[in-house]
Coordinates of C-alpha atoms in Angstrom, one line a residue:
M810 CA 45.3 81.1 99.6
K811 CA 48.3 79.4 101.5
R812 CA 49.0 77.5 98.5
W813 CA 49.5 80.6 96.2
L814 CA 51.5 82.6 98.9
V815 CA 53.8 79.5 99.0
C816 CA 54.1 79.8 95.1
F817 CA 54.9 83.3 94.8
A818 CA 57.7 82.8 97.7
L819 CA 59.2 79.9 95.8
L820 CA 59.3 82.4 92.6
G821 CA 60.8 84.4 94.4
A822 CA 63.8 82.3 95.5
A823 CA 64.3 81.1 91.7
L824 CA 64.5 84.8 90.6
L825 CA 66.3 85.8 93.5
V826 CA 68.9 82.6 93.0
G827 CA 69.2 83.6 89.3
C828 CA 70.0 87.3 89.6
T829 CA 72.8 86.3 92.1
S830 CA 74.0 83.6 89.9
S831 CA 74.3 85.4 86.9
G832 CA 75.9 89.0 88.7
L833 CA 78.7 86.5 90.0
G834 CA 79.6 84.9 86.5
D835 CA 79.3 88.4 85.0
R836 CA 82.4 89.5 87.7
V837 CA 86.4 89.0 86.6
S838 CA 88.4 89.2 90.0
V839 CA 91.7 91.6 90.0
K840 CA 94.7 90.1 91.4
A841 CA 96.6 92.8 91.3
V842 CA 97.0 96.5 89.7
Y843 CA 100.6 97.9 88.2
V844 CA 100.8 102.1 87.4
E845 CA 103.7 103.5 86.0
K846 CA 104.0 106.6 84.0
E847 CA 105.8 107.3 81.2
R848 CA 104.6 110.0 78.9
Q849 CA 101.6 109.4 80.4
Y850 CA 99.8 106.9 83.0
E851 CA 99.8 103.7 82.1
A852 CA 98.4 101.0 84.1
R853 CA 97.7 97.3 84.0
L854 CA 95.1 95.2 86.0
L855 CA 96.2 91.6 86.0
V856 CA 92.8 89.5 86.6
L857 CA 92.1 85.9 86.7
E858 CA 89.8 83.9 85.6
S859 CA 89.1 80.1 86.3
T860 CA 88.8 77.2 83.8
P861 CA 87.7 74.0 84.1
N862 CA 89.7 71.2 82.1
A863 CA 87.4 68.9 80.9
D864 CA 90.3 66.3 80.9
T865 CA 91.1 66.0 84.6
G866 CA 87.7 67.5 86.0
Q867 CA 89.6 70.0 87.8
V868 CA 89.9 74.4 88.0
S869 CA 92.8 76.2 86.5
E870 CA 93.2 80.0 87.2
Q871 CA 93.9 81.9 84.4
A872 CA 95.9 85.2 84.0
R873 CA 95.4 88.1 81.1
C874 CA 96.2 91.6 81.6
L875 CA 93.4 94.6 80.6
S876 CA 95.8 97.2 79.6
G877 CA 95.0 101.5 79.7
S878 CA 96.5 104.6 79.6
G879 CA 95.7 108.1 80.2
E880 CA 97.1 112.1 81.5
T881 CA 95.9 110.6 85.0
V882 CA 96.1 107.7 87.2
Y883 CA 91.9 107.5 87.2
E884 CA 92.2 107.7 83.5
A885 CA 94.4 105.3 82.8
L886 CA 92.4 102.4 85.1
L887 CA 89.1 103.6 83.9
D888 CA 90.7 102.8 79.7
A889 CA 91.8 99.4 81.4
E890 CA 88.4 99.0 82.8
Q891 CA 86.6 99.7 79.8
S892 CA 88.3 97.4 77.8
E893 CA 86.6 94.2 79.7
S894 CA 82.6 93.9 79.2
R895 CA 82.1 92.1 82.5
R896 CA 82.1 94.2 85.8
L897 CA 85.3 93.8 87.8
F898 CA 85.8 93.0 91.2
Y899 CA 88.4 94.0 93.4
G900 CA 88.0 92.3 96.5
Q901 CA 90.1 90.2 96.3
S902 CA 93.5 92.7 94.5
E903 CA 96.0 92.2 97.2
L904 CA 98.9 93.6 95.1
L905 CA 100.6 97.1 93.5
F906 CA 103.4 97.1 91.7
I907 CA 104.5 100.3 90.8
G908 CA 107.3 100.8 87.6
P909 CA 110.8 102.0 87.7
K910 CA 110.1 105.8 86.7
L911 CA 106.8 106.3 89.0
M912 CA 109.0 105.1 91.9
K913 CA 111.8 107.7 91.2
E914 CA 109.1 110.6 91.0
G915 CA 105.1 110.8 91.9
V916 CA 104.8 107.3 93.6
F917 CA 103.1 109.2 96.5
D918 CA 100.2 110.7 94.9
A919 CA 99.6 107.6 92.4
C920 CA 99.6 105.3 96.4
R921 CA 97.6 108.2 97.9
Y922 CA 94.9 108.4 95.6
L923 CA 94.7 104.7 95.2
A924 CA 94.2 104.2 99.0
S925 CA 91.0 106.6 98.4
N926 CA 89.8 104.5 95.4
T927 CA 87.6 101.6 95.2
S928 CA 90.2 100.5 92.4
G929 CA 92.6 100.1 96.1
R930 CA 91.9 98.1 99.2
P931 CA 93.8 99.1 102.1
N932 CA 95.7 96.2 102.4
M933 CA 97.3 95.7 99.2
A934 CA 100.8 94.8 99.1
V935 CA 103.3 97.7 97.9
Y936 CA 106.4 97.2 95.4
G937 CA 108.8 98.7 93.2
L938 CA 108.9 96.8 90.3
D939 CA 111.9 97.1 87.7
A940 CA 109.8 96.4 85.0
D941 CA 108.1 98.4 82.0
P942 CA 104.6 98.0 81.7
D943 CA 105.2 95.9 78.1
A944 CA 107.3 93.0 80.6
F945 CA 104.6 93.5 83.1
E946 CA 102.3 92.0 80.5
R947 CA 104.1 89.0 79.5
L948 CA 105.4 87.7 83.1
Q949 CA 101.6 86.8 82.3
E950 CA 101.8 84.6 79.5
K951 CA 103.2 82.2 82.0
G952 CA 99.9 82.2 84.2
T953 CA 100.4 82.9 87.6
D954 CA 104.0 81.9 88.1
F955 CA 105.2 85.5 88.6
L956 CA 102.2 86.4 91.3
S957 CA 103.3 82.9 93.8
S958 CA 107.1 84.1 93.2
V959 CA 106.0 86.9 94.8
Q960 CA 104.1 85.2 97.3
Q961 CA 106.9 82.8 98.6
L962 CA 109.2 85.9 98.5
E963 CA 106.7 87.1 101.3
K964 CA 106.4 83.7 103.3
R965 CA 110.5 83.8 103.7
G966 CA 110.3 87.1 104.9
L967 CA 110.3 90.3 103.3
Y968 CA 109.4 94.3 104.3
R969 CA 106.0 94.8 104.1
T970 CA 104.3 98.7 102.8
F971 CA 100.3 98.4 102.7
L972 CA 98.1 100.9 101.0
Y973 CA 97.0 102.8 103.3
Q974 CA 100.0 103.8 104.9
F975 CA 100.2 106.3 102.5
S976 CA 96.1 107.6 103.2
G977 CA 97.5 110.4 105.1
Q978 CA 99.3 113.6 104.3
S979 CA 103.0 112.0 105.3
D980 CA 105.2 111.4 102.3
S981 CA 108.3 109.5 104.3
G982 CA 108.1 105.6 104.5
V983 CA 109.7 102.3 102.8
I984 CA 108.8 100.7 99.7
P985 CA 110.6 97.5 98.7
G986 CA 111.7 96.9 94.9
L987 CA 111.3 93.4 93.5
S988 CA 113.5 92.8 90.5
V989 CA 112.6 90.4 87.3
Q990 CA 115.1 86.9 87.4
E991 CA 113.8 84.2 84.4
G992 CA 110.0 85.5 84.8
S993 CA 110.1 85.1 88.7
A994 CA 110.6 88.2 91.4
A995 CA 113.4 88.7 93.6
F996 CA 113.9 90.8 96.3
E997 CA 116.5 93.9 95.1
K998 CA 116.7 96.6 97.7
L999 CA 114.6 98.9 100.2
T1000 CA 114.2 102.3 98.9
L1001 CA 113.6 104.8 101.6
Y1002 CA 111.3 108.4 100.9
R1003 CA 111.4 112.1 102.5
E1004 CA 108.8 114.5 101.0
G1005 CA 108.0 112.2 98.4
K1006 CA 111.8 111.3 96.8
P1007 CA 113.9 108.5 96.9
D1008 CA 116.5 109.6 100.0
A1009 CA 118.3 106.2 100.5
V1010 CA 118.5 102.6 99.1
W1011 CA 119.1 99.9 101.5
K1012 CA 120.0 96.5 100.3
G1013 CA 121.7 93.5 102.2
A1014 CA 121.9 93.5 105.2
K1015 CA 120.9 96.6 105.9
A1016 CA 117.3 95.9 104.4
Q1017 CA 117.2 93.2 106.4
L1018 CA 118.0 94.9 109.5
A1019 CA 115.2 97.7 108.8
R1020 CA 112.7 94.9 108.7
L1021 CA 113.6 94.3 112.4
L1022 CA 113.4 97.9 113.6
A1023 CA 110.2 98.2 111.8
G1024 CA 109.0 95.5 114.0
Q1025 CA 108.6 93.2 111.2
A1026 CA 110.6 90.4 111.8
D1027 CA 110.4 86.9 113.5
M1028 CA 113.5 85.5 111.8
L1029 CA 116.2 87.2 110.0
G1030 CA 118.5 86.2 107.5
L1031 CA 121.6 88.1 107.0
T1032 CA 125.3 88.1 104.9
L1033 CA 127.8 90.0 106.6
E1034 CA 129.9 91.0 103.5
P1035 CA 133.0 92.4 105.7
L1036 CA 132.9 89.1 107.4
S1037 CA 132.2 86.8 104.2
V1038 CA 129.9 84.9 106.6
S1039 CA 126.0 84.6 106.0
F1040 CA 123.3 83.1 108.9
Q1041 CA 119.9 83.2 110.3
V1042 CA 119.0 84.6 114.0
R1043 CA 116.3 83.1 115.5
S1044 CA 114.1 84.9 117.7
P1045 CA 115.0 88.5 117.8
K1046 CA 114.8 91.1 120.4
L1047 CA 114.6 94.6 120.5
R1048 CA 114.5 96.4 123.9
F1049 CA 114.7 100.1 123.8
E1050 CA 115.4 101.9 127.1
P1051 CA 115.4 105.8 127.0
A1052 CA 117.2 107.9 129.6
F1053 CA 117.9 111.5 131.0
S1054 CA 120.9 112.6 129.8
E1055 CA 123.5 116.1 129.1
E1056 CA 121.9 116.4 125.7
G1057 CA 118.2 115.9 127.1
M1058 CA 117.4 112.4 126.7
E1059 CA 119.4 109.3 124.5
L1060 CA 117.6 106.4 123.6
S1061 CA 119.9 102.6 124.3
V1062 CA 118.6 99.6 122.0
H1063 CA 119.6 96.3 123.0
F1064 CA 119.3 93.9 120.1
S1065 CA 119.9 90.1 121.0
G1066 CA 118.9 86.9 119.3
D1067 CA 120.4 83.2 118.5
I1068 CA 122.7 82.6 115.5
Q1069 CA 121.9 79.4 113.5
R1070 CA 123.4 77.7 110.4
L1071 CA 126.3 80.2 110.0
V1072 CA 127.9 79.7 106.6
S1073 CA 131.5 80.7 106.8
P1074 CA 134.8 80.3 104.1
E1075 CA 136.2 79.0 107.6
G1076 CA 133.7 76.4 108.1
A1077 CA 131.3 75.9 110.6
A1078 CA 131.5 78.0 113.7
L1079 CA 131.3 76.0 117.0
P1080 CA 128.8 77.7 119.9
G1081 CA 130.0 78.7 122.6
Q1082 CA 134.3 78.4 121.2
D1083 CA 134.5 81.5 118.9
R1084 CA 133.6 84.7 120.9
Q1085 CA 136.0 86.6 117.9
L1086 CA 133.6 85.9 115.6
E1087 CA 130.6 86.7 117.8
Q1088 CA 132.0 89.8 118.5
A1089 CA 133.4 90.5 115.3
I1090 CA 129.1 90.2 113.8
D1091 CA 128.3 92.2 116.9
E1092 CA 130.4 94.8 115.7
E1093 CA 129.2 94.9 112.3
V1094 CA 125.5 94.6 113.0
K1095 CA 126.0 97.7 115.2
S1096 CA 127.7 99.2 112.5
L1097 CA 124.7 98.6 110.1
L1098 CA 122.1 99.4 112.5
E1099 CA 123.8 102.7 113.2
E1100 CA 123.7 103.7 109.6
L1101 CA 120.0 103.0 109.6
V1102 CA 119.2 105.8 112.1
A1103 CA 121.4 108.2 110.2
D1104 CA 119.7 107.6 107.5
T1105 CA 116.2 108.4 108.9
L1106 CA 116.6 110.1 112.6
G1107 CA 119.8 111.5 111.7
R1108 CA 117.9 113.2 108.7
R1109 CA 114.4 113.8 110.9
N1110 CA 112.5 111.6 108.8
D1111 CA 111.3 108.8 111.3
V1112 CA 110.0 105.9 109.3
F1113 CA 110.7 103.6 112.5
L1114 CA 109.1 105.3 114.8
L1115 CA 111.5 105.9 117.1
R1116 CA 110.1 109.0 118.4
S1117 CA 107.9 107.3 120.8
R1118 CA 110.1 105.7 122.6
F1119 CA 112.0 109.1 123.3
A1120 CA 108.4 110.3 124.5
N1121 CA 107.7 108.0 126.3
L1122 CA 110.1 108.9 128.9
D1123 CA 109.1 112.4 128.6
E1124 CA 106.8 114.1 125.9
A1125 CA 107.3 117.8 126.5
L1126 CA 111.4 117.2 126.4
C1127 CA 111.0 114.7 123.3
R1128 CA 108.9 118.1 121.4
A1129 CA 111.9 120.5 122.2
L1130 CA 114.8 118.2 121.2
E1131 CA 112.8 117.7 117.5
E1132 CA 112.8 121.5 117.3
D1133 CA 116.1 122.1 117.7
G1134 CA 117.3 118.9 116.2
R1135 CA 119.0 117.5 119.6
M1136 CA 116.9 114.1 118.5
A1137 CA 118.4 113.8 114.9
R1138 CA 121.9 114.5 116.5
P1139 CA 124.7 111.3 116.4
G1140 CA 124.6 109.4 119.9
A1141 CA 121.3 110.2 120.1
V1142 CA 120.5 106.2 119.9
N1143 CA 123.0 103.8 120.8
F1144 CA 122.8 99.9 120.0
Y1145 CA 124.0 97.2 122.0
C1146 CA 124.5 93.8 120.2
L1147 CA 124.4 90.4 121.6
L1148 CA 124.4 88.2 118.5
R1149 CA 125.7 84.3 119.8
M1150 CA 125.9 80.9 118.5
V1151 CA 123.5 78.2 119.7

């Protein structure tokens, strides 16, 4: 009797192993999703397949695109999925790319749908991409090079927006935009949205300082065009100090950090010996930060969550300032910069 039980157990284990192996072999991993809207919605699913190399004994990943179209995002994705005989696995999907036309109108609706659908993962990074559906497909002809270039941008410091941020009812947010240059991704701009539509575009130093206000910067690379200088800010710090004022409340923001690797037409500046340049940098950075606040809080579009800084001092007064517009007035947020060369 015991022998029969052992045989049945071994047979069951063999069947389970066989089913599991077959199931994994029948799946194809989706690495990235692209969505655009032209005459109808267009979807591209970038899938990766592992291919063994008999000569080297190594396994390489091959990229290819599944294409689909439809009257809705759902139909376009379904059409793309049905072009693949094997089951698609979205558990490793990392990137969502939005085409240029959808970035202008409808991006929040599309992202909100994907945030509630199994085709989207909450932690997918969302990027606008200046490539139409055919151009996106051509990017995959060089394998995983394009994906690698996006990952390198993320490692060097890039504003990150994730799909889970679209799951609520808010139609305000920031989406980074990438361009395609010689088959690789390059950071181009940040687009600020209000009520689901583009409200401002930030580039250069302004885009980098937006990372700072969003709490996403542990290192900043800034190029200040008026001063013709480029440098890095190591260990950037923001200190928020709300206080009562004649207008109700004001918020003081102190920005400090160490300037490194400064490049200018005059050559290298020596630490502690060029206060005039340091002061000019402080003034220019202060001006850019004020512009960011005017673009956001000044238009009652609080994407940097500055309201919470006021609320920490007095929640009831904060609500009153919001209702009568005093929080959006010029001078409600004041910056003090102290960047010094080391």
